[in-house]
Amino acid sequence: MSFENLLVDRDGAVALLTINRPQVLNALNSATLDELRRAVLDVKHDEAIRVLVITGAGEKSFVAGADINELAVQTPVQGKEHARQGQHVFDVIENLGKPVIAAINGYALGGGCELAMACTLRVAASTARLGQPEINLGIIPGYAGTQRLARLVGKGVALDLLLTGRQVDADEALRIGLVNRVVAREALMADVMTFAGELATKAPVALKYIIEAVNRGLDMSLDQAQFLEATLFGLVASTEDMREGTQAFLQKRKPQFKGR
Ligand code: COA
């Protein structure tokens, strides 16, 4: 499938989606959001793809937010629908059933920070800058930024970033838990693809249920979440991959997981 504003590449079991509107620092307009939705659904349903990487085209930016040209003229009803569209796409990414890594190659602001937060893991170039600057436009985040930021970095730090709209550099993002790793700009894509390749060798069903247990569990009581964990733990015991993983350990060899 080809897209106007997205590039799709493949390296073995790893898919790479590049938001490709560098002339506006990869700002997400409605058309791009819809392409992103279709592209991630393709990845979700393709069993041969085990890990997805998302990045931005060009040197400067991952995604510099929602497209302000569209925001500037939206009606209240369009604003609500637009936010629901973005929230839906990012929910699909968060619950894709396979790891999604954001390779943050520059600005991740507003919708860009929200996109990165919807990914399972975030690797930032040392030159990256992240933030939720909506307050400076007289608006609030609309793609779940108020919710995912507070869940990732805690309420106090989230409110600081949301109310000031200030940008954090990669080192601060790492310190507050907004990104998982920071690497040199020129090493970013090679490091991320190696990382993605490592994850792609792991048991796909176990990866899927770990992500599901963490995502769903955070919205449950500890008691309910532990019940969910135990149920998923029981389910993975039915997989060929569990037998392969445990046998490979006992036979002192590397496991070959098949996702069954
Ligand atoms: N929507 C639409 N266009 C955007 C955009 C956005 N979110 N972010 C950047 N652009 C456009 C700029 O208007 C500019 O277009 P032009 O060349 O036609 O003037 C182009 O991208 C380059 O951006 P520019 O501002 O010139 O680059 P910069 O290096 O001086 O600044 C940023 C970079 C990211 C700090 C700045 O572009 C910015 O603040 N962007 C908006 C971030 C934001 O508020 N996002 C949240 C939106 S809800």
Tab-separated table of C-alpha atoms and ligand atoms in Angstrom:
chain	number	residue	atom	x	y	z
A	1	MET	CA	0.000	0.000	0.000
A	2	SER	CA	1.415	3.432	-0.850
A	3	PHE	CA	0.655	6.699	0.934
A	4	GLU	CA	0.981	10.397	0.231
A	5	ASN	CA	2.442	11.410	3.600
A	6	LEU	CA	3.990	8.197	4.911
A	7	LEU	CA	6.906	6.036	3.821
A	8	VAL	CA	6.703	2.319	4.577
A	9	ASP	CA	9.836	0.148	4.679
A	10	ARG	CA	10.572	-3.345	5.814
A	11	ASP	CA	13.722	-4.982	7.226
A	12	GLY	CA	12.960	-8.639	7.927
A	13	ALA	CA	10.403	-8.798	10.734
A	14	VAL	CA	10.706	-5.051	11.454
A	15	ALA	CA	8.481	-2.483	9.703
A	16	LEU	CA	9.509	1.169	9.539
A	17	LEU	CA	6.927	3.946	9.119
A	18	THR	CA	8.268	7.431	8.385
A	19	ILE	CA	5.953	10.434	8.688
A	20	ASN	CA	6.896	12.272	5.522
A	21	ARG	CA	5.917	15.968	5.505
A	22	PRO	CA	9.325	17.504	6.223
A	23	GLN	CA	8.290	20.884	4.752
A	24	VAL	CA	6.032	21.342	7.832
A	25	LEU	CA	8.272	19.375	10.224
A	26	ASN	CA	5.977	16.326	9.773
A	27	ALA	CA	2.942	18.032	11.328
A	28	LEU	CA	-0.026	15.670	11.448
A	29	ASN	CA	-2.971	16.822	9.361
A	30	SER	CA	-6.165	14.761	9.172
A	31	ALA	CA	-5.083	13.026	5.968
A	32	THR	CA	-1.783	11.928	7.554
A	33	LEU	CA	-3.544	10.720	10.702
A	34	ASP	CA	-5.845	8.621	8.531
A	35	GLU	CA	-2.903	7.190	6.575
A	36	LEU	CA	-1.197	6.390	9.885
A	37	ARG	CA	-4.323	4.548	11.027
A	38	ARG	CA	-4.425	2.452	7.872
A	39	ALA	CA	-0.680	1.751	7.950
A	40	VAL	CA	-0.618	0.610	11.581
A	41	LEU	CA	-3.670	-1.614	11.019
A	42	ASP	CA	-1.779	-3.258	8.128
A	43	VAL	CA	1.134	-3.869	10.502
A	44	LYS	CA	-1.196	-5.204	13.196
A	45	HIS	CA	-2.658	-7.818	10.849
A	46	ASP	CA	0.630	-8.865	9.212
A	47	GLU	CA	1.903	-11.784	11.297
A	48	ALA	CA	5.322	-11.625	9.656
A	49	ILE	CA	5.906	-8.174	11.195
A	50	ARG	CA	6.911	-8.484	14.832
A	51	VAL	CA	8.071	-4.951	15.652
A	52	LEU	CA	7.142	-1.512	14.289
A	53	VAL	CA	9.414	1.554	14.289
A	54	ILE	CA	7.955	5.040	13.750
A	55	THR	CA	10.112	8.052	12.886
A	56	GLY	CA	9.956	11.405	11.078
A	57	ALA	CA	11.456	12.419	7.731
A	58	GLY	CA	14.267	14.961	7.545
A	59	GLU	CA	16.912	16.100	9.975
A	60	LYS	CA	14.920	18.375	12.274
A	61	SER	CA	11.740	16.786	13.403
A	62	PHE	CA	9.973	13.618	14.504
A	63	VAL	CA	6.540	15.305	14.446
A	64	ALA	CA	6.032	19.006	15.340
A	65	GLY	CA	2.422	18.466	16.392
A	66	ALA	CA	-0.996	18.564	14.866
A	67	ASP	CA	-1.165	20.738	11.754
A	68	ILE	CA	-1.796	24.256	13.062
A	69	ASN	CA	-3.300	25.313	9.703
A	70	GLU	CA	-6.163	22.893	10.366
A	71	LEU	CA	-6.437	23.756	14.077
A	72	ALA	CA	-6.700	27.473	13.296
A	73	VAL	CA	-9.982	27.120	11.403
A	74	GLN	CA	-11.710	24.265	13.206
A	75	THR	CA	-15.230	24.586	14.574
A	76	PRO	CA	-15.992	23.173	18.042
A	77	VAL	CA	-17.583	20.082	16.502
A	78	GLN	CA	-14.643	19.560	14.121
A	79	GLY	CA	-12.271	20.045	17.059
A	80	LYS	CA	-13.937	17.281	19.017
A	81	GLU	CA	-14.013	14.907	16.019
A	82	HIS	CA	-10.373	15.715	15.248
A	83	ALA	CA	-9.314	14.910	18.817
A	84	ARG	CA	-11.299	11.658	18.755
A	85	GLN	CA	-9.645	10.707	15.451
A	86	GLY	CA	-6.154	11.270	16.894
A	87	GLN	CA	-6.999	9.504	20.148
A	88	HIS	CA	-8.318	6.501	18.219
A	89	VAL	CA	-5.210	6.169	16.013
A	90	PHE	CA	-2.903	6.451	19.008
A	91	ASP	CA	-4.976	3.874	20.937
A	92	VAL	CA	-4.481	1.477	18.020
A	93	ILE	CA	-0.720	2.081	18.217
A	94	GLU	CA	-0.620	1.598	22.002
A	95	ASN	CA	-2.571	-1.660	21.700
A	96	LEU	CA	-1.061	-2.966	18.457
A	97	GLY	CA	-0.196	-6.303	20.044
A	98	LYS	CA	3.476	-5.918	19.101
A	99	PRO	CA	6.173	-3.518	20.271
A	100	VAL	CA	6.207	-0.095	18.615
A	101	ILE	CA	9.392	1.968	19.003
A	102	ALA	CA	9.417	5.728	18.449
A	103	ALA	CA	12.752	6.789	16.945
A	104	ILE	CA	12.638	10.459	17.978
A	105	ASN	CA	14.924	12.199	15.523
A	106	GLY	CA	14.195	15.821	16.499
A	107	TYR	CA	11.171	17.823	17.614
A	108	ALA	CA	8.400	15.742	19.214
A	109	LEU	CA	5.966	18.460	20.180
A	110	GLY	CA	2.237	18.398	20.846
A	111	GLY	CA	0.805	15.572	18.746
A	112	GLY	CA	4.389	14.418	18.127
A	113	CYS	CA	5.017	13.935	21.833
A	114	GLU	CA	1.595	12.272	22.097
A	115	LEU	CA	2.459	9.926	19.210
A	116	ALA	CA	5.767	9.028	20.866
A	117	MET	CA	3.994	8.385	24.182
A	118	ALA	CA	1.505	6.033	22.485
A	119	CYS	CA	4.440	3.925	21.286
A	120	THR	CA	5.579	1.063	23.499
A	121	LEU	CA	9.146	2.403	23.819
A	122	ARG	CA	10.916	5.667	22.938
A	123	VAL	CA	14.510	6.137	21.770
A	124	ALA	CA	15.581	9.768	21.365
A	125	ALA	CA	18.440	11.323	19.437
A	126	SER	CA	20.567	13.505	21.722
A	127	THR	CA	19.282	16.474	19.676
A	128	ALA	CA	15.591	15.660	20.266
A	129	ARG	CA	13.263	18.083	22.014
A	130	LEU	CA	9.926	17.048	23.471
A	131	GLY	CA	7.000	18.927	24.923
A	132	GLN	CA	3.315	19.776	24.927
A	133	PRO	CA	3.247	23.427	23.779
A	134	GLU	CA	-0.523	23.584	23.185
A	135	ILE	CA	-0.953	26.066	26.058
A	136	ASN	CA	0.993	28.599	23.979
A	137	LEU	CA	-1.653	28.306	21.232
A	138	GLY	CA	-4.486	28.773	23.715
A	139	ILE	CA	-5.553	25.132	23.475
A	140	ILE	CA	-4.988	21.868	25.346
A	141	PRO	CA	-3.585	18.540	24.107
A	142	GLY	CA	-6.234	16.533	22.261
A	143	TYR	CA	-4.541	13.217	21.444
A	144	ALA	CA	-4.489	11.980	25.080
A	145	GLY	CA	-1.421	13.998	26.040
A	146	THR	CA	-2.925	15.047	29.385
A	147	GLN	CA	-3.471	11.364	30.191
A	148	ARG	CA	-0.413	9.545	28.820
A	149	LEU	CA	2.051	12.197	30.041
A	150	ALA	CA	0.727	11.992	33.610
A	151	ARG	CA	0.851	8.187	33.474
A	152	LEU	CA	4.425	8.164	32.110
A	153	VAL	CA	6.166	10.863	34.153
A	154	GLY	CA	3.757	11.372	37.098
A	155	LYS	CA	1.194	14.075	37.793
A	156	GLY	CA	3.580	16.770	39.107
A	157	VAL	CA	6.032	16.738	36.196
A	158	ALA	CA	3.186	16.356	33.694
A	159	LEU	CA	1.436	19.447	35.015
A	160	ASP	CA	4.708	21.410	34.852
A	161	LEU	CA	5.186	20.493	31.178
A	162	LEU	CA	1.503	20.942	30.239
A	163	LEU	CA	1.015	24.304	31.964
A	164	THR	CA	4.322	25.902	30.893
A	165	GLY	CA	4.451	24.332	27.420
A	166	ARG	CA	8.236	24.215	27.810
A	167	GLN	CA	10.385	21.870	25.738
A	168	VAL	CA	12.672	19.325	27.415
A	169	ASP	CA	15.906	18.158	25.831
A	170	ALA	CA	16.763	14.475	25.430
A	171	ASP	CA	18.711	14.231	28.705
A	172	GLU	CA	15.856	15.707	30.739
A	173	ALA	CA	13.382	13.472	28.887
A	174	LEU	CA	15.464	10.464	29.929
A	175	ARG	CA	15.715	11.664	33.537
A	176	ILE	CA	11.950	12.136	33.922
A	177	GLY	CA	11.129	8.832	32.189
A	178	LEU	CA	9.639	10.376	29.047
A	179	VAL	CA	12.082	8.413	26.869
A	180	ASN	CA	13.756	5.046	27.469
A	181	ARG	CA	17.129	5.662	25.789
A	182	VAL	CA	19.169	8.509	24.297
A	183	VAL	CA	21.692	7.933	21.502
A	184	ALA	CA	23.841	10.125	19.245
A	185	ARG	CA	21.820	11.632	16.365
A	186	GLU	CA	23.869	9.894	13.671
A	187	ALA	CA	23.505	6.513	15.430
A	188	LEU	CA	19.739	6.770	16.004
A	189	MET	CA	18.296	4.693	13.183
A	190	ALA	CA	20.986	1.992	13.298
A	191	ASP	CA	20.579	1.657	17.084
A	192	VAL	CA	16.788	1.564	16.881
A	193	MET	CA	16.776	-1.012	14.085
A	194	THR	CA	19.179	-3.222	16.097
A	195	PHE	CA	16.966	-2.821	19.167
A	196	ALA	CA	13.870	-3.640	17.085
A	197	GLY	CA	15.649	-6.674	15.605
A	198	GLU	CA	16.394	-7.959	19.124
A	199	LEU	CA	12.756	-7.577	20.167
A	200	ALA	CA	11.713	-9.344	16.956
A	201	THR	CA	13.507	-12.515	18.125
A	202	LYS	CA	11.428	-12.719	21.309
A	203	ALA	CA	8.246	-14.763	21.733
A	204	PRO	CA	5.486	-12.750	19.980
A	205	VAL	CA	2.595	-14.017	22.100
A	206	ALA	CA	4.466	-13.232	25.319
A	207	LEU	CA	5.367	-9.755	23.988
A	208	LYS	CA	1.701	-9.164	23.144
A	209	TYR	CA	0.452	-10.231	26.573
A	210	ILE	CA	3.095	-8.259	28.474
A	211	ILE	CA	2.001	-5.107	26.629
A	212	GLU	CA	-1.657	-5.974	27.215
A	213	ALA	CA	-1.142	-6.698	30.925
A	214	VAL	CA	0.688	-3.403	31.464
A	215	ASN	CA	-1.729	-1.277	29.398
A	216	ARG	CA	-4.942	-2.752	30.755
A	217	GLY	CA	-3.579	-3.345	34.239
A	218	LEU	CA	-2.801	0.345	34.777
A	219	ASP	CA	-6.514	1.126	34.494
A	220	MET	CA	-7.568	-1.621	36.955
A	221	SER	CA	-7.336	-2.228	40.675
A	222	LEU	CA	-4.205	-4.170	41.667
A	223	ASP	CA	-6.377	-7.164	42.504
A	224	GLN	CA	-8.107	-7.172	39.094
A	225	ALA	CA	-4.833	-6.502	37.292
A	226	GLN	CA	-3.158	-9.443	39.012
A	227	PHE	CA	-6.079	-11.639	38.009
A	228	LEU	CA	-5.609	-10.501	34.389
A	229	GLU	CA	-1.863	-11.221	34.648
A	230	ALA	CA	-2.478	-14.715	36.014
A	231	THR	CA	-4.977	-15.438	33.222
A	232	LEU	CA	-2.536	-14.303	30.513
A	233	PHE	CA	0.252	-16.262	32.283
A	234	GLY	CA	-1.945	-19.335	32.024
A	235	LEU	CA	-2.654	-18.643	28.337
A	236	VAL	CA	1.030	-18.409	27.356
A	237	ALA	CA	1.534	-21.804	29.006
A	238	SER	CA	-0.458	-23.218	26.070
A	239	THR	CA	1.978	-21.900	23.450
A	240	GLU	CA	4.592	-23.834	21.484
A	241	ASP	CA	6.857	-20.898	22.219
A	242	MET	CA	6.712	-21.618	25.954
A	243	ARG	CA	7.849	-25.184	25.323
A	244	GLU	CA	10.547	-23.932	22.933
A	245	GLY	CA	11.778	-21.267	25.386
A	246	THR	CA	12.007	-23.571	28.370
A	247	GLN	CA	13.513	-26.476	26.354
A	248	ALA	CA	16.086	-24.184	24.731
A	249	PHE	CA	17.174	-22.999	28.183
A	250	LEU	CA	17.525	-26.558	29.470
A	251	GLN	CA	19.366	-27.645	26.291
A	252	LYS	CA	21.648	-24.572	26.478
A	253	ARG	CA	20.713	-23.269	23.016
A	254	LYS	CA	19.050	-20.136	21.606
A	255	PRO	CA	15.263	-20.415	21.299
A	256	GLN	CA	13.528	-20.040	17.939
A	257	PHE	CA	10.115	-18.513	18.614
A	258	LYS	CA	7.324	-18.856	16.059
A	259	GLY	CA	4.439	-16.904	17.574
A	260	ARG	CA	2.382	-20.025	18.175
B	1	COA	N1	1.665	22.749	11.978
B	1	COA	C1	1.802	23.313	10.774
B	1	COA	N2	2.984	23.784	10.312
B	1	COA	C2	4.054	23.665	11.124
B	1	COA	C3	3.981	23.083	12.389
B	1	COA	C4	2.720	22.612	12.825
B	1	COA	N3	2.551	22.010	14.014
B	1	COA	N4	5.213	23.117	12.962
B	1	COA	C5	6.020	23.707	12.046
B	1	COA	N5	5.324	24.034	10.942
B	1	COA	C6	5.835	24.674	9.730
B	1	COA	C7	6.162	26.136	9.963
B	1	COA	O1	4.998	26.939	9.848
B	1	COA	C8	7.162	26.395	8.859
B	1	COA	O2	6.466	26.571	7.644
B	1	COA	P1	6.969	27.715	6.578
B	1	COA	O3	8.311	27.219	6.135
B	1	COA	O4	5.927	27.683	5.521
B	1	COA	O5	7.062	28.995	7.365
B	1	COA	C9	7.915	25.069	8.752
B	1	COA	O6	7.083	24.098	9.368
B	1	COA	C10	9.244	25.098	9.496
B	1	COA	O7	8.993	25.485	10.830
B	1	COA	P2	9.741	26.744	11.519
B	1	COA	O8	8.860	27.249	12.612
B	1	COA	O9	10.186	27.728	10.503
B	1	COA	O10	11.033	25.998	12.114
B	1	COA	P3	11.892	26.430	13.378
B	1	COA	O11	13.115	25.563	13.351
B	1	COA	O12	12.075	27.914	13.412
B	1	COA	O13	10.997	26.051	14.675
B	1	COA	C11	9.541	24.601	15.957
B	1	COA	C12	10.696	24.706	14.923
B	1	COA	C13	9.160	23.151	16.070
B	1	COA	C14	10.025	25.120	17.340
B	1	COA	C15	8.354	25.464	15.484
B	1	COA	O14	8.063	25.115	14.137
B	1	COA	C16	7.093	25.273	16.283
B	1	COA	O15	6.985	25.805	17.371
B	1	COA	N6	6.113	24.528	15.733
B	1	COA	C17	4.822	24.335	16.348
B	1	COA	C18	4.920	23.360	17.492
B	1	COA	C19	3.560	23.257	18.188
B	1	COA	O16	3.053	24.189	18.772
B	1	COA	N7	2.991	22.037	18.121
B	1	COA	C20	1.735	21.746	18.765
B	1	COA	C21	0.620	21.889	17.803
B	1	COA	S1	-0.894	21.444	18.622
